[in-house]
Amino acid sequence: MIAMAGTQGGGDSGGERETPGAPPRTRIHVVSDVHGNVRDLVRAGEGADALICLGDLVLFIDYADHSRGIFPDLFGTENTDRIVELRTARRYEEARALGARLWAGVDRGPAIEKAVRKQYAELFAAFPTPTYATYGNVDIPSLWSEYAGPGTTVLDGQRVEIAGRVFGFVGGGLRTPMRTPYEISDEEYAAKIEAVGEVDVLCTHIPPEVPELVYDTVARRFERGSRALLAAIRRTRPRYALFGHVHQPLARRMRIGATECVNVGHFAGTGKPWALEW
């Protein structure tokens, strides 16, 4: 466990309210789905005692701007337009067939790794000290140890104490037709949730399996949430369950029993962290 001293909070943007005249407080900023947004990441920790990142650092395809990301850098905007069109229409087999044709003339592994390494070098350098981070479903965990500096603690199925509260972290996503890099089985994910146990704040990349939290209103589809996570929230009753993954959810926050469940936001689009104070 790592203990951290708090400092005077400067307001609230979604967490617990500050009482006027109260003693010094701890302020944590939380981001998820960074997707290459280095410009705002360098400022994400300003005014906070620590930054928490819930993953998805890498930008493969920007669904709002098809000219940005690893895929358009390799294959151009026109092919990216088509891939996005097929995926949005849930025509995954056609999307995979198009991808296979494009990748046929490219040494896929080295090309992706080179591009991801370039993004990771910039993104990890932008993290403030201290940062606590876990993986998203589009991340490549095997590379993180090379870029996480002394001020960044990477956790997955693990806990850390911050200013007297225990935070648990579970990274990655569950398997989908998208086949993103860090998708794992329901059983493996459930084992990580079990390993974390009872905590004050449960931090994951994906949300619990609740329709309002997993439905993306722009993509018009249900993303995969975790039933094991939902069961753990009901059983262990953390103060908060924080997550990202769904960029435009039907509900950004809701209470499940004693737990406030919060989608901390699509940082790539908003550039703003969610704040928690106590």
Coordinates of N, CA, C and O in Angstrom, one line a residue, residues 26-159:
T26 N -7.8 15.9 0.1 CA -7.1 15.2 -1.0 C -8.0 15.3 -2.3 O -9.2 15.1 -2.2
R27 N -7.3 15.6 -3.4 CA -8.0 15.8 -4.6 C -7.4 14.8 -5.6 O -6.1 14.9 -5.9
I28 N -8.2 14.0 -6.3 CA -7.7 13.0 -7.3 C -8.4 13.4 -8.6 O -9.6 13.5 -8.6
H29 N -7.6 13.4 -9.7 CA -8.2 13.6 -11.0 C -8.1 12.2 -11.7 O -7.2 11.5 -11.6
V30 N -9.2 11.9 -12.4 CA -9.4 10.6 -13.0 C -9.7 10.8 -14.5 O -10.6 11.6 -14.9
V31 N -8.9 10.1 -15.4 CA -9.2 10.1 -16.8 C -9.3 8.7 -17.4 O -8.8 7.7 -16.8
S32 N -10.0 8.6 -18.5 CA -10.0 7.3 -19.2 C -10.2 7.6 -20.7 O -10.6 8.7 -21.1
D33 N -9.8 6.6 -21.5 CA -10.0 6.8 -23.0 C -9.3 8.0 -23.5 O -9.8 8.9 -24.1
V34 N -8.0 8.0 -23.2 CA -7.1 9.2 -23.6 C -6.9 9.2 -25.1 O -6.9 10.3 -25.7
H35 N -6.7 8.0 -25.7 CA -6.7 7.9 -27.1 C -5.8 9.0 -27.8 O -6.2 9.7 -28.7
G36 N -4.6 9.1 -27.3 CA -3.6 10.0 -28.0 C -3.7 11.4 -27.6 O -2.9 12.2 -28.2
N37 N -4.5 11.8 -26.7 CA -4.7 13.2 -26.4 C -3.6 13.7 -25.4 O -3.8 14.0 -24.2
V38 N -2.4 13.8 -26.0 CA -1.2 14.3 -25.2 C -1.4 15.7 -24.7 O -1.0 16.1 -23.6
R39 N -1.9 16.6 -25.6 CA -2.0 18.0 -25.3 C -2.8 18.3 -24.0 O -2.3 19.1 -23.2
D40 N -3.9 17.6 -23.8 CA -4.6 17.8 -22.5 C -4.1 17.0 -21.4 O -4.2 17.3 -20.2
L41 N -3.5 15.8 -21.7 CA -3.0 14.9 -20.6 C -1.9 15.6 -19.8 O -1.8 15.4 -18.6
V42 N -1.1 16.5 -20.4 CA 0.0 17.1 -19.7 C -0.5 18.1 -18.6 O 0.2 18.4 -17.7
R43 N -1.8 18.5 -18.7 CA -2.4 19.4 -17.8 C -3.4 18.7 -16.9 O -4.0 19.3 -16.0
A44 N -3.6 17.4 -17.1 CA -4.7 16.7 -16.4 C -4.5 16.6 -14.9 O -5.5 16.4 -14.1
G45 N -3.3 16.6 -14.4 CA -3.0 16.5 -13.0 C -2.9 17.9 -12.3 O -2.7 17.9 -11.1
E46 N -3.1 19.0 -13.0 CA -3.0 20.3 -12.4 C -4.0 20.5 -11.3 O -5.2 20.2 -11.5
G47 N -3.6 20.9 -10.1 CA -4.4 21.1 -8.9 C -4.8 19.9 -8.2 O -5.6 19.9 -7.3
A48 N -4.3 18.7 -8.6 CA -4.6 17.4 -7.9 C -3.4 16.9 -7.2 O -2.3 17.2 -7.5
D49 N -3.7 16.0 -6.2 CA -2.6 15.3 -5.5 C -2.1 14.1 -6.3 O -1.0 13.6 -6.1
A50 N -2.9 13.6 -7.2 CA -2.6 12.4 -8.0 C -3.5 12.3 -9.2 O -4.6 12.8 -9.2
L51 N -3.0 11.6 -10.2 CA -3.8 11.3 -11.4 C -4.0 9.8 -11.4 O -3.1 9.0 -11.2
I52 N -5.3 9.4 -11.8 CA -5.6 8.0 -12.1 C -6.0 7.9 -13.5 O -6.8 8.7 -14.0
C53 N -5.4 7.0 -14.2 CA -5.7 6.8 -15.6 C -6.3 5.3 -15.8 O -5.6 4.4 -15.4
L54 N -7.5 5.3 -16.4 CA -8.2 4.0 -16.5 C -8.0 3.4 -17.9 O -8.8 2.6 -18.3
G55 N -7.0 3.8 -18.6 CA -6.6 3.1 -19.8 C -7.1 3.6 -21.1 O -7.7 4.7 -21.2
D56 N -6.8 2.8 -22.2 CA -7.0 3.2 -23.6 C -6.2 4.4 -23.9 O -6.7 5.5 -24.3
L57 N -4.9 4.3 -23.8 CA -4.0 5.4 -24.2 C -3.8 5.5 -25.7 O -3.7 6.5 -26.3
V58 N -3.8 4.3 -26.3 CA -3.5 4.2 -27.8 C -4.7 4.7 -28.6 O -5.8 4.5 -28.3
L59 N -4.3 5.3 -29.7 CA -5.3 5.8 -30.7 C -5.0 5.0 -32.0 O -4.1 5.2 -32.8
F60 N -5.9 4.0 -32.3 CA -5.8 3.2 -33.5 C -6.7 3.9 -34.6 O -6.2 4.2 -35.7
I61 N -7.9 4.3 -34.3 CA -8.8 5.0 -35.2 C -9.6 6.0 -34.4 O -10.1 5.7 -33.3
D62 N -9.6 7.2 -34.8 CA -10.4 8.3 -34.2 C -11.8 8.3 -35.0 O -11.8 8.7 -36.2
Y63 N -12.8 7.8 -34.3 CA -14.1 7.7 -35.0 C -14.8 9.1 -35.3 O -15.7 9.1 -36.1
A64 N -14.2 10.1 -34.7 CA -14.7 11.5 -35.0 C -13.9 12.1 -36.1 O -14.4 13.0 -36.9
D65 N -12.6 11.8 -36.2 CA -11.7 12.3 -37.2 C -10.9 11.2 -37.8 O -9.9 10.7 -37.2
H66 N -11.3 10.7 -39.0 CA -10.8 9.5 -39.6 C -9.4 9.7 -40.1 O -8.8 8.7 -40.6
S67 N -8.8 10.8 -40.0 CA -7.4 11.1 -40.4 C -6.4 10.8 -39.3 O -5.2 10.9 -39.6
R68 N -6.9 10.6 -38.1 CA -6.0 10.5 -36.9 C -6.0 9.0 -36.5 O -7.0 8.3 -36.4
G69 N -4.7 8.6 -36.1 CA -4.6 7.3 -35.6 C -3.6 6.4 -36.4 O -3.2 6.7 -37.5
I70 N -3.3 5.2 -35.8 CA -2.4 4.3 -36.4 C -2.9 3.8 -37.8 O -2.2 3.7 -38.8
F71 N -4.2 3.4 -37.8 CA -4.8 2.8 -39.0 C -4.7 3.8 -40.2 O -4.2 3.5 -41.3
P72 N -5.2 5.1 -40.1 CA -5.1 6.0 -41.2 C -3.7 6.4 -41.6 O -3.4 6.6 -42.7
D73 N -2.8 6.4 -40.6 CA -1.4 6.6 -40.9 C -0.8 5.6 -41.9 O 0.0 5.9 -42.7
L74 N -1.3 4.3 -41.7 CA -0.8 3.3 -42.5 C -1.6 3.1 -43.8 O -1.0 2.8 -44.9
F75 N -2.9 3.3 -43.8 CA -3.7 3.0 -44.9 C -4.6 4.1 -45.5 O -5.3 3.9 -46.5
G76 N -4.5 5.3 -44.9 CA -5.2 6.4 -45.5 C -6.6 6.6 -45.0 O -7.2 5.7 -44.4
T77 N -7.1 7.8 -45.2 CA -8.4 8.2 -44.6 C -9.5 7.4 -45.3 O -10.5 7.1 -44.7
E78 N -9.4 7.2 -46.6 CA -10.5 6.6 -47.4 C -10.8 5.2 -46.8 O -11.9 4.8 -46.6
N79 N -9.7 4.4 -46.6 CA -9.9 3.0 -46.1 C -10.4 3.1 -44.6 O -11.2 2.2 -44.2
T80 N -10.0 4.1 -43.9 CA -10.5 4.3 -42.5 C -12.0 4.6 -42.5 O -12.7 4.0 -41.7
D81 N -12.4 5.4 -43.5 CA -13.8 5.7 -43.6 C -14.6 4.4 -43.8 O -15.7 4.2 -43.2
R82 N -14.1 3.5 -44.6 CA -14.8 2.3 -44.9 C -14.9 1.3 -43.7 O -15.9 0.7 -43.4
I83 N -13.7 1.2 -43.0 CA -13.7 0.4 -41.9 C -14.6 0.9 -40.8 O -15.4 0.1 -40.2
V84 N -14.7 2.1 -40.6 CA -15.6 2.7 -39.6 C -17.0 2.5 -40.0 O -17.9 2.1 -39.1
E85 N -17.3 2.7 -41.3 CA -18.7 2.4 -41.8 C -19.1 1.0 -41.5 O -20.2 0.7 -41.0
L86 N -18.2 0.0 -41.8 CA -18.6 -1.4 -41.6 C -18.7 -1.7 -40.1 O -19.7 -2.5 -39.8
R87 N -17.8 -1.3 -39.3 CA -17.9 -1.6 -37.9 C -19.2 -1.0 -37.3 O -19.8 -1.6 -36.5
T88 N -19.5 0.3 -37.7 CA -20.7 0.9 -37.1 C -21.9 0.2 -37.5 O -22.9 0.2 -36.7
A89 N -21.9 -0.4 -38.7 CA -23.1 -1.2 -39.2 C -23.1 -2.6 -38.6 O -23.9 -3.4 -39.0
R90 N -22.1 -2.9 -37.8 CA -21.9 -4.2 -37.2 C -21.6 -5.3 -38.2 O -21.9 -6.5 -38.0
R91 N -21.0 -4.9 -39.3 CA -20.7 -5.8 -40.4 C -19.2 -6.3 -40.2 O -18.3 -5.9 -40.9
Y92 N -19.0 -7.0 -39.1 CA -17.7 -7.2 -38.6 C -16.9 -8.1 -39.5 O -15.7 -8.0 -39.7
E93 N -17.5 -9.1 -40.1 CA -16.8 -10.0 -41.0 C -16.3 -9.3 -42.2 O -15.2 -9.5 -42.7
E94 N -17.1 -8.4 -42.8 CA -16.6 -7.6 -43.9 C -15.5 -6.6 -43.5 O -14.5 -6.4 -44.3
A95 N -15.6 -6.1 -42.3 CA -14.5 -5.2 -41.8 C -13.2 -6.0 -41.6 O -12.2 -5.5 -42.0
R96 N -13.3 -7.2 -41.1 CA -12.1 -8.0 -41.0 C -11.5 -8.4 -42.3 O -10.3 -8.4 -42.5
A97 N -12.4 -8.7 -43.3 CA -11.9 -9.0 -44.6 C -11.2 -7.9 -45.3 O -10.1 -8.1 -45.9
L98 N -11.8 -6.7 -45.1 CA -11.1 -5.5 -45.7 C -9.7 -5.3 -45.0 O -8.7 -5.0 -45.6
G99 N -9.7 -5.4 -43.6 CA -8.5 -5.3 -42.9 C -7.5 -6.3 -43.3 O -6.3 -5.9 -43.5
A100 N -7.9 -7.5 -43.6 CA -6.9 -8.5 -44.0 C -6.3 -8.2 -45.3 O -5.1 -8.4 -45.5
R101 N -7.1 -7.7 -46.2 CA -6.6 -7.3 -47.6 C -5.5 -6.1 -47.4 O -4.5 -6.2 -48.1
L102 N -5.8 -5.2 -46.6 CA -4.9 -4.1 -46.4 C -3.6 -4.5 -45.7 O -2.5 -4.1 -46.1
W103 N -3.7 -5.4 -44.7 CA -2.6 -5.8 -44.0 C -1.7 -6.8 -44.7 O -0.6 -7.1 -44.3
A104 N -2.3 -7.4 -45.8 CA -1.6 -8.4 -46.5 C -0.2 -8.0 -47.0 O 0.7 -8.8 -47.1
G105 N 0.0 -6.7 -47.3 CA 1.3 -6.3 -47.8 C 2.2 -5.6 -46.7 O 3.2 -5.0 -47.1
V106 N 1.7 -5.8 -45.5 CA 2.5 -5.1 -44.4 C 2.8 -6.1 -43.3 O 2.1 -7.0 -43.0
D107 N 4.0 -6.0 -42.7 CA 4.4 -6.8 -41.6 C 3.7 -6.2 -40.4 O 4.2 -5.3 -39.7
R108 N 2.6 -6.8 -40.1 CA 1.6 -6.2 -39.1 C 2.2 -5.9 -37.7 O 2.1 -4.8 -37.2
G109 N 2.8 -7.0 -37.1 CA 3.3 -6.8 -35.8 C 4.3 -5.7 -35.6 O 4.0 -4.8 -34.7
P110 N 5.4 -5.7 -36.3 CA 6.3 -4.6 -36.2 C 5.7 -3.2 -36.5 O 6.1 -2.2 -35.9
A111 N 4.9 -3.1 -37.5 CA 4.3 -1.8 -37.9 C 3.4 -1.3 -36.7 O 3.5 -0.1 -36.4
I112 N 2.6 -2.1 -36.1 CA 1.8 -1.7 -35.0 C 2.6 -1.3 -33.8 O 2.5 -0.3 -33.1
E113 N 3.6 -2.2 -33.5 CA 4.4 -1.9 -32.3 C 5.2 -0.6 -32.4 O 5.3 0.1 -31.5
K114 N 5.7 -0.4 -33.6 CA 6.5 0.9 -33.8 C 5.6 2.1 -33.6 O 6.0 3.1 -32.9
A115 N 4.3 2.0 -34.1 CA 3.4 3.2 -33.9 C 3.0 3.3 -32.5 O 2.8 4.4 -32.0
V116 N 2.7 2.2 -31.8 CA 2.3 2.2 -30.4 C 3.4 2.7 -29.5 O 3.2 3.6 -28.6
R117 N 4.6 2.3 -29.8 CA 5.7 2.8 -29.0 C 5.9 4.3 -29.1 O 6.2 5.0 -28.1
K118 N 5.7 4.8 -30.3 CA 5.8 6.3 -30.5 C 4.7 7.0 -29.6 O 5.0 8.0 -29.0
Q119 N 3.5 6.5 -29.6 CA 2.4 7.1 -28.8 C 2.7 6.9 -27.3 O 2.6 7.9 -26.6
Y120 N 3.1 5.7 -26.9 CA 3.4 5.5 -25.5 C 4.5 6.4 -25.0 O 4.5 6.9 -23.9
A121 N 5.6 6.6 -25.8 CA 6.7 7.5 -25.4 C 6.1 8.9 -25.0 O 6.5 9.5 -24.0
E122 N 5.2 9.4 -25.8 CA 4.7 10.8 -25.6 C 3.7 10.8 -24.5 O 3.7 11.7 -23.6
L123 N 2.9 9.7 -24.4 CA 1.8 9.7 -23.4 C 2.3 9.5 -22.0 O 1.9 10.2 -21.0
F124 N 3.2 8.5 -21.8 CA 3.8 8.3 -20.5 C 4.6 9.5 -20.0 O 4.7 9.7 -18.8
A125 N 5.3 10.1 -20.9 CA 6.1 11.3 -20.5 C 5.2 12.4 -20.0 O 5.6 13.3 -19.3
A126 N 3.9 12.4 -20.4 CA 2.9 13.5 -20.0 C 2.3 13.2 -18.6 O 1.7 14.1 -18.0
F127 N 2.5 12.0 -18.1 CA 1.9 11.7 -16.8 C 2.6 12.5 -15.7 O 3.8 12.5 -15.6
P128 N 1.8 13.1 -14.8 CA 2.4 13.7 -13.6 C 2.8 12.7 -12.6 O 2.5 11.5 -12.7
T129 N 3.5 13.1 -11.6 CA 3.9 12.3 -10.4 C 3.1 12.7 -9.2 O 3.1 13.9 -8.9
P130 N 2.3 11.8 -8.5 CA 2.2 10.4 -8.9 C 1.0 10.1 -9.8 O 0.0 10.9 -9.8
T131 N 1.1 9.1 -10.7 CA 0.0 8.6 -11.5 C -0.2 7.1 -11.2 O 0.8 6.4 -11.0
Y132 N -1.5 6.7 -11.1 CA -1.8 5.3 -10.9 C -2.6 4.9 -12.2 O -3.6 5.6 -12.5
A133 N -2.2 3.9 -12.9 CA -2.8 3.6 -14.2 C -3.1 2.1 -14.3 O -2.4 1.2 -13.8
T134 N -4.1 1.8 -15.1 CA -4.4 0.4 -15.5 C -4.7 0.4 -17.0 O -4.9 1.5 -17.6
Y135 N -4.7 -0.8 -17.5 CA -4.8 -0.9 -19.0 C -6.3 -0.8 -19.5 O -7.2 -1.2 -18.8
G136 N -6.4 -0.3 -20.7 CA -7.7 -0.4 -21.4 C -7.7 -1.5 -22.4 O -6.6 -2.2 -22.6
N137 N -8.8 -1.7 -23.1 CA -8.8 -2.9 -24.0 C -8.0 -2.7 -25.3 O -7.7 -3.6 -25.9
V138 N -7.7 -1.4 -25.6 CA -6.9 -1.2 -26.8 C -5.4 -1.1 -26.5 O -4.6 -0.8 -27.4
D139 N -5.0 -1.2 -25.2 CA -3.6 -1.1 -24.8 C -2.9 -2.4 -25.0 O -3.5 -3.5 -25.1
I140 N -1.5 -2.3 -24.9 CA -0.7 -3.4 -25.1 C 0.1 -3.5 -23.8 O 1.2 -2.9 -23.6
P141 N -0.3 -4.3 -22.8 CA 0.3 -4.3 -21.5 C 1.8 -4.6 -21.5 O 2.5 -4.1 -20.6
S142 N 2.2 -5.5 -22.4 CA 3.6 -5.9 -22.4 C 4.6 -4.8 -22.6 O 5.8 -4.9 -22.3
L143 N 4.1 -3.7 -23.2 CA 5.0 -2.5 -23.4 C 5.0 -1.5 -22.3 O 5.9 -0.7 -22.3
W144 N 4.1 -1.6 -21.4 CA 4.0 -0.5 -20.4 C 5.2 -0.4 -19.5 O 5.6 0.8 -19.2
S145 N 5.8 -1.5 -19.1 CA 6.9 -1.4 -18.2 C 8.1 -0.6 -18.8 O 8.9 -0.1 -18.0
E146 N 8.2 -0.6 -20.1 CA 9.3 0.1 -20.7 C 9.1 1.7 -20.7 O 10.1 2.4 -20.8
Y147 N 7.9 2.1 -20.5 CA 7.6 3.5 -20.6 C 7.1 4.2 -19.3 O 7.2 5.4 -19.1
A148 N 6.6 3.4 -18.4 CA 6.2 3.9 -17.1 C 7.4 4.3 -16.2 O 8.2 3.4 -15.8
G149 N 7.5 5.6 -15.9 CA 8.6 6.1 -15.1 C 8.4 5.8 -13.7 O 7.3 5.2 -13.2
P150 N 9.3 6.3 -12.8 CA 9.2 6.0 -11.4 C 7.9 6.6 -10.7 O 7.5 6.1 -9.7
G151 N 7.4 7.7 -11.3 CA 6.2 8.3 -10.8 C 4.9 7.7 -11.2 O 3.8 8.1 -10.7
T152 N 4.9 6.6 -12.0 CA 3.7 6.0 -12.5 C 3.7 4.6 -12.0 O 4.6 3.8 -12.2
T153 N 2.6 4.3 -11.3 CA 2.4 2.9 -10.7 C 1.3 2.2 -11.6 O 0.2 2.7 -11.7
V154 N 1.6 1.1 -12.2 CA 0.7 0.4 -13.0 C 0.1 -0.8 -12.2 O 0.9 -1.5 -11.5
L155 N -1.2 -0.8 -12.2 CA -1.9 -1.8 -11.3 C -3.0 -2.5 -12.2 O -3.7 -1.9 -12.9
D156 N -3.1 -3.9 -11.9 CA -4.1 -4.7 -12.6 C -4.4 -5.9 -11.7 O -3.6 -6.7 -11.6
G157 N -5.6 -5.9 -11.1 CA -5.9 -6.9 -10.2 C -5.2 -6.6 -8.8 O -5.0 -7.5 -8.1
Q158 N -4.9 -5.3 -8.6 CA -4.2 -4.9 -7.4 C -4.8 -3.7 -6.7 O -5.7 -3.1 -7.3
R159 N -4.3 -3.4 -5.5 CA -4.8 -2.4 -4.7 C -3.7 -1.4 -4.3 O -2.5 -1.8 -4.3

